[in-house]
Coordinates of C-alpha atoms in Angstrom, one line a residue:
Chain C
M1 CA 72.8 230.3 83.4
N2 CA 75.4 229.0 85.8
F3 CA 74.9 230.6 89.2
L4 CA 77.5 228.6 91.0
K5 CA 80.9 230.0 91.8
K6 CA 82.2 228.9 95.2
V7 CA 82.8 231.3 98.1
K8 CA 86.3 230.7 99.4
Q9 CA 86.6 231.1 103.1
I10 CA 89.2 233.7 104.1
K11 CA 92.5 232.3 105.4
L12 CA 94.7 234.5 107.6
R13 CA 98.4 234.1 108.1
R14 CA 100.9 235.7 110.5
G15 CA 102.7 238.6 108.9
M16 CA 100.6 238.6 105.8
T17 CA 100.7 241.7 103.6
A18 CA 98.0 244.0 102.6
S19 CA 97.9 242.6 99.1
Q20 CA 97.7 239.0 100.5
L21 CA 94.7 239.9 102.6
I22 CA 93.0 241.7 99.7
K23 CA 93.6 238.6 97.6
E24 CA 91.9 236.5 100.2
M25 CA 89.0 238.9 100.3
D26 CA 88.8 238.9 96.5
A27 CA 88.8 235.1 96.4
C28 CA 86.1 235.1 99.1
G29 CA 84.3 237.3 96.5
V30 CA 81.1 238.3 98.4
L31 CA 79.7 241.0 100.6
G32 CA 82.1 243.7 101.8
A33 CA 85.2 241.5 101.3
G34 CA 84.2 240.9 97.7
K35 CA 83.7 244.6 97.1
M36 CA 87.1 245.4 98.5
G37 CA 88.7 242.8 96.3
K38 CA 87.0 244.2 93.2
A39 CA 87.7 247.8 94.2
A40 CA 91.5 247.0 94.6
K41 CA 91.6 245.2 91.2
L42 CA 89.9 248.2 89.5
I43 CA 92.2 250.7 91.1
A44 CA 95.2 248.6 90.2
K45 CA 94.1 248.5 86.6
M46 CA 93.7 252.3 86.5
F47 CA 97.1 252.9 88.1
A48 CA 98.9 250.5 85.8
D49 CA 97.4 251.7 82.5
P50 CA 99.0 254.9 81.3
D51 CA 96.0 255.6 79.1
Y52 CA 93.9 256.3 82.2
T53 CA 93.3 259.7 83.5
V54 CA 92.5 259.1 87.2
F55 CA 90.1 261.5 88.9
L56 CA 90.1 261.3 92.7
T57 CA 87.2 263.0 94.5
L58 CA 87.3 263.9 98.2
A59 CA 84.5 264.9 100.4
G60 CA 84.2 264.5 104.2
A61 CA 86.9 265.0 106.8
L62 CA 89.5 262.8 105.0
V63 CA 92.5 265.1 105.5
P64 CA 91.9 265.6 109.2
G65 CA 91.2 261.8 109.4
G66 CA 94.8 260.8 108.5
L67 CA 94.6 260.4 104.7
R68 CA 96.7 263.5 103.8
G69 CA 100.0 261.8 103.3
I70 CA 98.5 259.0 101.2
I71 CA 96.7 261.4 98.9
A72 CA 99.9 263.5 98.6
E73 CA 101.9 260.5 97.7
L74 CA 99.4 259.2 95.1
I75 CA 99.7 262.6 93.4
E76 CA 103.5 262.8 93.8
H77 CA 104.0 259.4 92.1
G78 CA 101.6 260.2 89.3
Y79 CA 98.8 257.8 90.2
V80 CA 96.2 260.6 90.5
N81 CA 95.9 263.0 87.6
V82 CA 93.1 265.3 88.7
L83 CA 92.0 266.0 92.3
I84 CA 88.4 267.2 92.9
T85 CA 87.9 268.2 96.5
T86 CA 85.9 270.2 98.9
G87 CA 87.4 273.4 100.1
A88 CA 87.5 272.2 103.7
N89 CA 89.9 269.3 102.9
M90 CA 92.4 271.8 101.4
V91 CA 91.9 274.1 104.4
H92 CA 93.0 271.2 106.6
D93 CA 95.9 270.4 104.3
L94 CA 97.0 274.0 104.8
V95 CA 96.7 274.2 108.6
E96 CA 99.1 271.2 108.8
A97 CA 101.4 272.8 106.3
L98 CA 101.5 275.8 108.6
G99 CA 102.7 273.6 111.4
F100 CA 99.4 273.0 113.2
S101 CA 98.1 269.5 113.8
H102 CA 94.8 267.7 114.3
E103 CA 94.6 266.0 117.6
I104 CA 93.1 262.7 118.6
G105 CA 90.1 263.2 120.8
V106 CA 86.8 261.6 121.6
F107 CA 83.2 261.9 120.4
E108 CA 81.8 262.0 123.9
V109 CA 83.1 265.3 125.1
Q110 CA 81.4 268.5 126.4
D111 CA 81.2 270.6 123.3
E112 CA 80.4 273.7 125.4
Q113 CA 83.7 273.2 127.2
L114 CA 85.5 272.9 123.8
K115 CA 83.9 276.1 122.7
N116 CA 85.1 278.0 125.8
K117 CA 88.6 276.7 125.1
E118 CA 88.5 277.7 121.4
I119 CA 88.7 274.1 120.1
G120 CA 86.7 272.8 117.2
R121 CA 85.7 269.2 117.0
I122 CA 85.3 266.9 113.9
G123 CA 84.1 263.6 115.1
D124 CA 86.9 262.4 117.4
I125 CA 89.4 265.0 116.2
Y126 CA 90.2 268.3 117.8
I127 CA 91.7 271.4 116.3
Q128 CA 92.4 274.7 117.8
H129 CA 90.7 277.8 116.4
K130 CA 94.1 279.5 116.3
A131 CA 95.1 277.3 113.4
F132 CA 92.5 278.9 111.3
Q133 CA 93.3 282.4 112.4
E134 CA 96.9 281.8 111.5
L135 CA 95.8 280.4 108.1
E136 CA 93.8 283.6 107.5
K137 CA 96.9 285.7 108.2
W138 CA 99.0 283.6 105.9
L139 CA 96.4 283.7 103.2
H140 CA 96.2 287.5 103.6
H141 CA 99.9 287.8 102.8
L142 CA 99.6 285.5 99.8
L143 CA 96.6 287.3 98.4
K144 CA 98.5 290.6 98.6
E145 CA 101.0 289.2 96.1
L146 CA 98.4 288.5 93.5
T147 CA 98.7 290.7 90.4
E148 CA 96.0 293.0 89.3
Q149 CA 95.3 290.7 86.4
E150 CA 95.0 287.7 88.6
C151 CA 92.6 289.5 90.9
Q152 CA 90.3 290.3 88.0
R153 CA 89.6 286.7 87.3
I154 CA 91.1 283.7 89.0
S155 CA 89.7 280.2 89.1
P156 CA 89.8 278.2 92.3
S157 CA 92.2 275.7 90.8
S158 CA 94.6 278.4 89.7
L159 CA 94.5 280.0 93.1
L160 CA 95.0 276.6 94.8
Q161 CA 98.0 276.0 92.5
K162 CA 99.4 279.3 93.5
I163 CA 99.0 278.4 97.1
G164 CA 100.6 275.1 96.6
T165 CA 103.8 276.6 95.2
Q166 CA 104.2 278.6 98.4
I167 CA 104.3 275.5 100.6
S168 CA 107.6 273.8 101.3
Q169 CA 106.2 271.0 103.5
K170 CA 106.7 267.7 101.8
D171 CA 103.5 265.9 102.9
S172 CA 101.1 268.6 101.7
I173 CA 98.6 267.7 99.0
L174 CA 98.5 271.2 97.5
A175 CA 102.4 271.3 97.4
A176 CA 102.5 267.9 95.6
A177 CA 99.7 268.9 93.2
A178 CA 101.6 272.2 92.4
R179 CA 104.8 270.3 91.8
K180 CA 103.2 267.7 89.6
E181 CA 100.9 270.2 87.9
V182 CA 97.9 268.1 89.0
P183 CA 94.8 270.3 88.9
V184 CA 93.0 270.7 92.2
I185 CA 89.4 271.4 91.1
C186 CA 87.4 273.1 93.7
P187 CA 84.4 275.2 92.5
G188 CA 82.9 274.9 96.0
L189 CA 85.9 276.8 97.5
P190 CA 83.7 279.6 98.8
D191 CA 82.2 277.1 101.2
S192 CA 85.3 276.9 103.3
I193 CA 87.4 279.1 105.5
I194 CA 89.5 280.0 102.5
G195 CA 86.2 281.1 100.8
F196 CA 85.2 283.4 103.7
Q197 CA 88.7 284.8 103.9
L198 CA 88.6 285.6 100.2
W199 CA 85.3 287.3 100.7
T200 CA 86.4 289.5 103.6
W201 CA 89.6 290.3 101.9
S202 CA 88.1 291.1 98.5
S203 CA 85.6 293.6 100.1
S204 CA 88.3 295.5 101.9
D205 CA 91.7 295.5 100.1
K206 CA 91.5 294.7 96.4
K207 CA 88.6 293.5 94.4
L208 CA 89.0 289.8 93.7
V209 CA 86.8 287.8 91.3
L210 CA 86.8 284.1 91.9
D211 CA 85.8 282.4 88.7
S212 CA 84.2 279.1 89.7
L213 CA 83.2 278.4 86.1
G214 CA 86.9 278.4 85.2
D215 CA 87.2 275.1 87.0
I216 CA 84.6 273.6 84.8
S217 CA 86.6 274.3 81.7
K218 CA 89.7 272.8 83.3
L219 CA 87.8 269.7 84.4
V220 CA 86.1 269.2 81.0
D221 CA 89.4 269.7 79.2
E222 CA 90.8 266.8 81.3
V223 CA 87.8 264.7 80.5
Y224 CA 88.2 265.4 76.7
Q225 CA 91.9 264.6 76.8
A226 CA 91.4 261.3 78.7
R227 CA 92.0 258.2 76.5
K228 CA 90.4 256.3 79.3
S229 CA 88.7 257.8 82.3
G230 CA 88.7 256.4 85.8
I231 CA 87.2 257.8 89.0
I232 CA 87.9 257.1 92.7
I233 CA 85.2 258.6 94.9
L234 CA 85.8 259.0 98.6
G235 CA 82.7 260.2 100.4
G236 CA 80.4 261.7 97.9
G237 CA 79.0 265.3 97.8
W238 CA 79.5 267.7 95.0
P239 CA 83.0 266.4 94.1
K240 CA 81.4 263.1 93.1
H241 CA 78.6 264.8 91.2
F242 CA 80.8 267.4 89.5
T243 CA 83.3 264.8 88.2
L244 CA 80.7 262.3 87.1
F245 CA 78.8 265.0 85.3
A246 CA 81.9 266.3 83.5
N247 CA 82.4 262.7 82.3
T248 CA 79.1 262.7 80.5
F249 CA 80.9 264.6 77.8
R250 CA 82.7 261.4 77.0
E251 CA 79.7 259.1 77.6
G252 CA 80.8 258.2 81.1
V253 CA 83.8 256.9 83.0
D254 CA 85.3 253.6 82.0
T255 CA 86.1 252.5 85.6
A256 CA 84.7 253.7 88.9
V257 CA 85.3 252.9 92.5
Q258 CA 83.4 254.6 95.4
I259 CA 83.8 254.2 99.1
T260 CA 81.0 255.6 101.1
M261 CA 78.7 255.1 104.1
D262 CA 75.8 256.9 102.5
R263 CA 72.7 255.1 101.4
P264 CA 70.9 255.2 98.1
E265 CA 67.3 255.2 99.5
P266 CA 66.9 258.9 100.1
G267 CA 67.8 259.5 96.5
G268 CA 70.7 261.9 97.3
L269 CA 73.8 261.8 95.1
S270 CA 76.3 260.9 97.8
G271 CA 74.7 257.5 98.4
A272 CA 73.5 256.9 94.8
T273 CA 74.7 253.7 93.2
L274 CA 77.1 253.7 90.3
K275 CA 74.5 251.6 88.5
E276 CA 72.1 254.5 88.7
A277 CA 74.9 256.7 87.1
I278 CA 74.8 254.5 84.0
S279 CA 71.3 255.8 83.2
W280 CA 72.8 259.4 83.2
R281 CA 75.7 258.4 80.9
K282 CA 78.1 259.2 83.8
V283 CA 79.4 255.6 84.0
K284 CA 79.7 253.3 81.0
S285 CA 79.0 249.9 82.4
N286 CA 78.3 248.3 85.7
E287 CA 81.0 245.7 85.2
N288 CA 83.9 248.0 85.9
T289 CA 82.5 249.6 89.0
A290 CA 82.7 248.8 92.7
T291 CA 81.0 250.4 95.7
V292 CA 82.5 249.7 99.1
I293 CA 80.2 250.5 101.9
C294 CA 82.8 251.4 104.5
D295 CA 84.5 254.2 106.4
A296 CA 87.0 255.5 103.9
T297 CA 89.7 255.9 106.6
I298 CA 89.6 252.1 107.0
A299 CA 89.0 250.8 103.4
F300 CA 91.1 253.3 101.3
P301 CA 94.5 252.8 103.1
L302 CA 94.1 249.0 102.9
I303 CA 93.2 249.1 99.2
V304 CA 96.1 251.5 98.4
A305 CA 98.6 249.5 100.4
A306 CA 97.6 246.4 98.5
V307 CA 97.6 248.1 95.1
L308 CA 101.0 249.6 95.7
E309 CA 102.5 246.3 96.6
E310 CA 101.4 244.9 93.2
A311 CA 102.2 248.2 91.4
Q312 CA 105.8 248.1 92.5
A313 CA 106.8 246.1 89.5
L314 CA 105.2 248.6 87.2
R315 CA 106.2 252.0 88.7
E316 CA 108.5 252.4 91.7
F317 CA 106.5 254.0 94.6
Chain U
M1 CA 90.8 270.0 132.3
D2 CA 93.1 272.5 130.8
R3 CA 93.0 273.6 127.2
K4 CA 96.4 272.0 126.5
D5 CA 95.0 268.6 127.7
F6 CA 92.9 268.5 124.5
F7 CA 96.0 268.7 122.4
K8 CA 98.2 266.0 123.6
D9 CA 98.1 263.6 120.7
P10 CA 98.3 264.9 117.2
V11 CA 96.8 263.0 114.2
V12 CA 99.8 261.6 112.3
H13 CA 99.0 261.0 108.7
M14 CA 99.2 257.4 107.5
K15 CA 102.2 256.4 105.4
L16 CA 101.8 253.4 103.1
K17 CA 104.6 251.3 101.8
A18 CA 104.7 248.5 99.2
R19 CA 104.6 245.1 100.8
M20 CA 103.6 246.4 104.2
T21 CA 102.1 243.8 106.5
I22 CA 98.6 244.1 108.0
N23 CA 99.9 245.0 111.4
Q24 CA 102.1 247.7 109.9
L25 CA 99.0 249.1 108.3
I26 CA 97.1 248.9 111.6
Q27 CA 100.0 250.8 113.3
E28 CA 99.4 253.6 110.7
F29 CA 95.7 253.5 111.5
S30 CA 96.7 253.9 115.1
K31 CA 98.9 257.0 114.4
S32 CA 95.9 258.6 112.6
G33 CA 93.9 257.5 115.7
S34 CA 90.7 259.0 114.4
F35 CA 87.4 257.9 112.8
G36 CA 87.1 254.3 111.6
A37 CA 90.8 253.8 111.2
G38 CA 91.5 254.8 114.8
R39 CA 88.7 252.6 116.1
V40 CA 90.0 249.6 114.2
A41 CA 93.4 250.1 115.7
T42 CA 91.9 250.4 119.2
A43 CA 89.9 247.2 118.6
C44 CA 93.2 245.4 117.7
D45 CA 94.8 246.7 121.0
I46 CA 91.8 245.7 123.1
Y47 CA 91.5 242.2 121.6
E48 CA 95.2 241.8 122.1
R49 CA 94.9 242.8 125.8
M50 CA 92.0 240.4 126.1
I51 CA 94.0 237.5 124.7
R52 CA 97.1 238.3 126.8
D53 CA 95.0 238.4 129.9
R54 CA 94.8 234.7 130.7
E55 CA 92.3 235.3 133.4
C56 CA 89.8 236.7 130.9
T57 CA 87.1 234.5 129.4
I58 CA 86.5 235.7 125.8
F59 CA 83.0 235.5 124.4
L60 CA 82.4 235.7 120.7
A61 CA 78.9 236.8 119.7
L62 CA 78.2 236.0 116.0
A63 CA 75.1 237.3 114.2
G64 CA 74.4 238.0 110.5
A65 CA 75.7 236.1 107.5
V66 CA 79.3 236.0 108.7
I67 CA 79.8 232.3 108.0
P68 CA 78.4 232.2 104.4
A69 CA 80.6 235.3 103.7
G70 CA 84.0 233.8 104.3
L71 CA 84.7 234.1 108.0
R72 CA 84.3 230.4 108.8
S73 CA 88.0 229.5 108.8
I74 CA 88.9 232.6 110.7
V75 CA 86.5 231.8 113.5
A76 CA 87.6 228.1 113.5
D77 CA 91.3 229.3 113.8
L78 CA 90.4 231.7 116.7
I79 CA 88.7 228.8 118.5
R80 CA 91.6 226.4 117.9
R81 CA 94.1 228.9 119.3
K82 CA 91.8 229.7 122.2
F83 CA 91.5 233.3 121.3
V84 CA 87.9 232.7 121.9
D85 CA 86.7 230.7 124.9
V86 CA 82.9 230.8 124.4
V87 CA 80.9 231.2 121.1
V88 CA 77.3 232.5 121.2
T89 CA 75.7 232.5 117.7
T90 CA 72.6 232.2 115.7
G91 CA 71.2 228.9 114.5
A92 CA 71.7 230.1 110.9
N93 CA 75.5 230.6 111.3
V94 CA 75.8 227.0 112.6
I95 CA 73.6 225.7 109.8
H96 CA 75.9 227.4 107.3
D97 CA 78.9 226.0 109.0
L98 CA 77.4 222.5 108.7
L99 CA 76.3 223.0 105.1
E100 CA 80.1 223.4 104.3
A101 CA 81.0 220.5 106.6
F102 CA 78.6 218.3 104.6
E103 CA 80.4 219.3 101.4
G104 CA 77.8 221.9 100.4
H105 CA 79.0 225.3 99.2
H106 CA 78.2 229.0 99.2
Y107 CA 78.5 230.6 95.8
K108 CA 79.5 234.0 94.6
G109 CA 76.5 235.7 93.1
H110 CA 75.1 239.2 92.6
W111 CA 72.9 241.4 94.8
N112 CA 71.0 242.5 91.7
A113 CA 70.2 239.0 90.6
N114 CA 66.7 238.2 89.3
D115 CA 65.1 236.7 92.4
V116 CA 62.2 235.2 90.4
M117 CA 64.7 233.3 88.3
L118 CA 66.6 232.2 91.4
Y119 CA 63.3 231.0 92.8
K120 CA 62.6 228.9 89.7
Y121 CA 66.1 227.4 89.8
H122 CA 65.8 226.6 93.6
A123 CA 68.7 228.9 94.4
F124 CA 68.6 231.0 97.6
R125 CA 70.2 234.4 97.9
I126 CA 71.9 236.0 100.8
Y127 CA 72.7 239.5 99.3
D128 CA 75.4 238.5 96.8
I129 CA 75.8 234.9 97.8
F130 CA 73.8 232.0 96.2
V131 CA 73.1 228.7 97.9
P132 CA 71.7 225.7 96.0
E133 CA 68.6 224.1 97.6
E134 CA 70.0 220.6 97.1
D135 CA 73.0 221.5 99.4
F136 CA 70.4 222.3 102.2
M137 CA 68.5 219.1 101.5
K138 CA 71.8 217.1 101.7
E139 CA 72.4 218.9 105.0
D140 CA 68.9 218.2 106.2
S141 CA 69.2 214.4 105.7
K142 CA 72.8 214.2 107.1
L143 CA 71.8 216.2 110.1
A144 CA 68.7 214.0 110.6
E145 CA 70.9 210.9 110.5
M146 CA 73.1 212.5 113.1
L147 CA 70.2 213.3 115.3
D148 CA 69.2 209.6 115.2
D149 CA 72.7 208.6 116.2
I150 CA 72.8 211.2 119.0
I151 CA 69.4 210.1 120.4
E152 CA 70.5 206.4 120.3
E153 CA 73.6 207.1 122.2
S154 CA 71.9 209.2 125.0
E155 CA 68.5 207.7 125.9
N156 CA 66.0 210.2 127.2
R157 CA 68.6 212.9 127.6
V158 CA 67.3 216.5 127.5
F159 CA 69.9 218.6 125.7
S160 CA 70.8 222.2 126.0
S161 CA 71.9 223.9 122.7
N162 CA 75.6 223.9 123.7
E163 CA 75.4 220.1 124.5
L164 CA 73.8 219.4 121.2
M165 CA 76.5 221.5 119.4
M166 CA 79.2 219.4 121.1
E167 CA 77.5 216.2 120.0
I168 CA 77.3 217.4 116.4
G169 CA 80.9 218.7 116.5
K170 CA 82.2 215.3 117.7
R171 CA 80.6 213.6 114.6
L172 CA 82.2 216.0 112.0
N173 CA 85.5 215.4 110.3
D174 CA 85.9 218.8 108.6
S175 CA 88.8 220.6 110.4
N176 CA 87.6 224.0 109.1
S177 CA 84.3 223.5 110.8
I178 CA 83.5 225.8 113.7
L179 CA 81.7 223.1 115.5
R180 CA 84.5 220.6 115.0
A181 CA 87.1 223.1 116.2
A182 CA 84.9 223.9 119.2
Y183 CA 84.6 220.2 120.1
N184 CA 88.4 219.7 119.8
A185 CA 89.1 222.8 121.9
E186 CA 86.3 222.2 124.3
V187 CA 84.9 225.7 123.5
P188 CA 81.1 225.7 124.2
V189 CA 78.9 227.0 121.4
F190 CA 75.6 228.4 122.7
V191 CA 72.8 228.9 120.2
P192 CA 70.1 230.6 122.3
A193 CA 67.7 231.2 119.4
I194 CA 68.3 227.7 117.8
R195 CA 64.6 227.4 117.1
D196 CA 64.8 230.3 114.6
S197 CA 66.8 228.3 112.0
E198 CA 66.8 225.2 109.8
F199 CA 67.5 223.3 113.0
A200 CA 63.9 223.7 114.1
Y201 CA 62.5 222.4 110.8
I202 CA 64.9 219.5 110.5
H203 CA 63.9 218.5 114.0
W204 CA 60.2 219.0 113.2
L205 CA 60.5 216.8 110.0
H206 CA 62.6 214.3 111.9
A207 CA 60.3 214.1 114.9
K208 CA 57.2 213.6 112.8
R209 CA 58.5 210.4 111.5
K210 CA 59.4 209.0 115.0
P211 CA 57.5 207.8 118.0
S212 CA 57.5 210.7 120.4
K213 CA 59.7 208.9 122.9
T214 CA 62.6 208.7 120.5
S215 CA 62.7 212.2 119.2
L216 CA 65.3 214.7 120.4
I217 CA 64.4 216.9 123.3
L218 CA 66.0 220.3 123.6
D219 CA 65.4 222.5 126.5
T220 CA 66.3 226.1 125.7
F221 CA 66.4 227.2 129.3
K222 CA 68.9 224.4 130.3
E223 CA 71.9 226.4 128.9
V224 CA 71.2 229.5 131.0
P225 CA 72.9 228.3 134.2
N226 CA 75.8 227.0 132.0
I227 CA 76.6 230.3 130.5
V228 CA 75.9 232.3 133.7
D229 CA 78.3 229.9 135.6
I230 CA 81.0 230.6 133.0
A231 CA 80.5 234.3 133.6
T232 CA 80.4 233.9 137.4
I233 CA 83.6 231.8 137.7
S234 CA 85.7 234.0 135.3
S235 CA 87.9 236.6 136.8
R236 CA 87.4 238.9 133.9
L237 CA 85.0 238.9 130.9
G238 CA 85.8 239.9 127.3
M239 CA 83.3 240.2 124.5
I240 CA 83.8 240.4 120.7
V241 CA 80.5 241.2 118.9
L242 CA 80.1 240.7 115.2
G243 CA 76.7 242.1 114.3
G244 CA 74.4 242.1 117.3
G245 CA 71.1 240.4 117.8
V246 CA 70.4 237.6 120.2
P247 CA 74.0 236.5 120.6
R248 CA 75.1 240.0 121.7
N249 CA 72.3 240.3 124.2
T250 CA 72.9 236.8 125.6
V251 CA 76.6 237.5 126.3
Q252 CA 75.9 240.9 127.9
H253 CA 72.9 239.7 129.9
S254 CA 74.9 236.7 131.3
A255 CA 77.5 239.1 132.5
A256 CA 74.9 241.2 134.2
I257 CA 73.1 238.2 135.8
A258 CA 76.5 237.0 137.1
R259 CA 76.8 240.5 138.7
K260 CA 80.1 240.9 136.9
G261 CA 79.9 243.2 134.0
I262 CA 82.2 243.0 131.0
D263 CA 85.8 244.2 131.3
Y264 CA 86.8 244.3 127.6
A265 CA 84.4 244.8 124.7
V266 CA 84.8 245.2 120.9
L267 CA 81.7 245.8 118.9
I268 CA 81.7 245.7 115.1
T269 CA 78.3 246.6 113.5
M270 CA 76.6 248.7 110.9
D271 CA 73.5 249.1 113.1
R272 CA 72.4 252.5 114.5
P273 CA 71.5 253.4 118.1
E274 CA 68.6 255.7 117.2
T275 CA 65.9 253.0 116.9
G276 CA 66.6 251.8 120.4
G277 CA 67.2 248.2 119.2
L278 CA 69.9 246.2 121.0
S279 CA 72.0 245.5 117.9
G280 CA 72.8 249.2 117.3
S281 CA 72.8 250.3 121.0
T282 CA 76.0 251.9 122.3
L283 CA 78.3 250.1 124.7
E284 CA 77.8 253.1 127.0
E285 CA 74.1 252.3 127.2
A286 CA 75.0 248.8 128.3
I287 CA 76.8 250.3 131.3
S288 CA 73.5 251.5 132.7
W289 CA 72.3 247.9 132.8
G290 CA 75.4 246.6 134.5
K291 CA 76.2 244.6 131.4
I292 CA 79.5 246.4 130.9
K293 CA 81.7 247.8 133.6
P294 CA 81.9 251.6 133.8
R295 CA 85.6 251.6 133.2
A296 CA 85.6 248.8 130.7
D297 CA 88.2 248.7 127.9
K298 CA 85.9 249.1 124.9
V299 CA 85.4 250.3 121.4
T300 CA 82.7 250.3 118.7
V301 CA 83.7 250.0 115.0
I302 CA 81.1 251.0 112.6
G303 CA 81.9 248.9 109.6
D304 CA 81.2 245.8 107.5
I305 CA 82.3 242.8 109.6
V306 CA 83.7 241.0 106.5
I307 CA 86.1 243.9 105.9
V308 CA 87.0 244.9 109.4
F309 CA 87.3 241.6 111.3
P310 CA 89.9 239.9 109.0
L311 CA 92.1 243.0 109.3
I312 CA 91.9 242.9 113.1
V313 CA 92.6 239.1 113.3
A314 CA 95.5 239.3 110.8
S315 CA 97.0 242.0 112.9
L316 CA 96.7 239.9 116.0
F317 CA 98.2 236.8 114.5
E318 CA 101.2 238.9 113.5
R319 CA 101.5 240.5 116.9
L320 CA 101.2 237.3 118.8
G321 CA 103.1 235.0 116.5
D322 CA 102.4 231.3 115.8
D323 CA 103.7 230.1 119.1
F324 CA 101.6 232.1 121.4
S325 CA 99.1 229.9 123.2
R326 CA 96.4 230.5 125.7

């Protein structure tokens, strides 16, 4: 067995592009840099091959953290075929669509003071409570428009698609997904402001049945139709688990990239290695996987910028 | 503070373009301004201010396997351009610099390798990097020869770690070597925990074969006034920490002893503060010790150094251009 493949020291140049830096990291080939290089190559492969159905899973405060536009563009340009997300990320997409913004703050702040001023904090981001109140009103109007039949049984993805069609703002993830008919799978929707709003509304005005199982059918259909299956996991949580589990119906994903800060030692799913997923038939082989241990707001934009640079010859971005 | 003061600066979502440069990407990080991306952008701004402040002495603290993992040329370039004025590092990082200077190599491997097999093949593993034992042995003998030459040239001299590093740097001809670059740029390299590395064992093996009078004498306390003097005469102090450990503490402590405190600080680490260890401790905590000034320009990036630091440096090279000198 030949163990010896030289590590190339990274060389930086003035004005180098994202792809050039990623290539240096790939040539270096080890530790975090090597993982970044491999992750970029795997994502480029998924994006370039039309046989791939690309599942993007989102957990954690990625939309407040500045990734909204990137995700919307990936959907808009057909690079992402199915989005699996927490409800909260879509709530934050919606409050921006309604004209509110997330504000840059600091971790070290008096949270009591924020409470008194009706401001919520997510790490070093602030958002006013009013944004959510306005969202509730807006949702209330939208829900009123639902037909009797829709109210009897609507899956979270159908509801989110309906919401997406009502948004005119260009940078919205839900609007892009609705335009491109990219399913937004969200069986955990009740665990979000949208969920609690649906609950209060359904107990007062009309009866509404949210059919979480409906999203399973939709996701499994996508899995069955995929000639090749690829997954990009940002964060972890149930979007990661749900999507990997659905992929057991085709003996696992062909290619997988995950970016997380979670650790495998406590045995939780978010930090679990992709190698472990092989034993569950969620992932086919270790060769086509990469786990980048990094804050997704740092690693993902760098990888996407590099991949788009290379992808330009394939499909105009 | 009014309620509206909390809402001055909205998060602007990042926009990516094909063929964007690293600094353009960092500008997008800056517009987001939050989480890891915001911190990386802030780190670029602080490092840029440090470099543009010609009265500032910039200390680079290096710990962890940053040299085996591909940052060697980057650190050498920073030294060459004087974007770093003083290096404080572990013995191991210097050993890995020298291993490449003596034509040894680090090899791409796998974290999941069979360590028993590696042991049989005399291959050492640093996470997913392999190093052949013979490259270390070659280094041992070359370094031992060098020590002979250094002793011969400087009879009865007692060395500090930084003096020894200069002597070694002078004798290297690899321009990508950190020690050679430091020698050329007259950037001191302090190795406070030099004993905890191959250096100690090379010296031990070397000294055993010699009469005691002609073996190298290294005084680990001798460097203390050197580094404290640098801190004392500097108008302002800047610190870039990659990892933590002894190098970080040495820089911070020197600043405190000099009764100065650090003015600019960038810390990149994956360590956590909860255990109370120095590596993961917050920069705020260092304020209570007088190591960092209360109003210092500072940021902590929680991230893998091998990912984050090349991004920051590439952005700076772009901002400052090739002609900027310090």
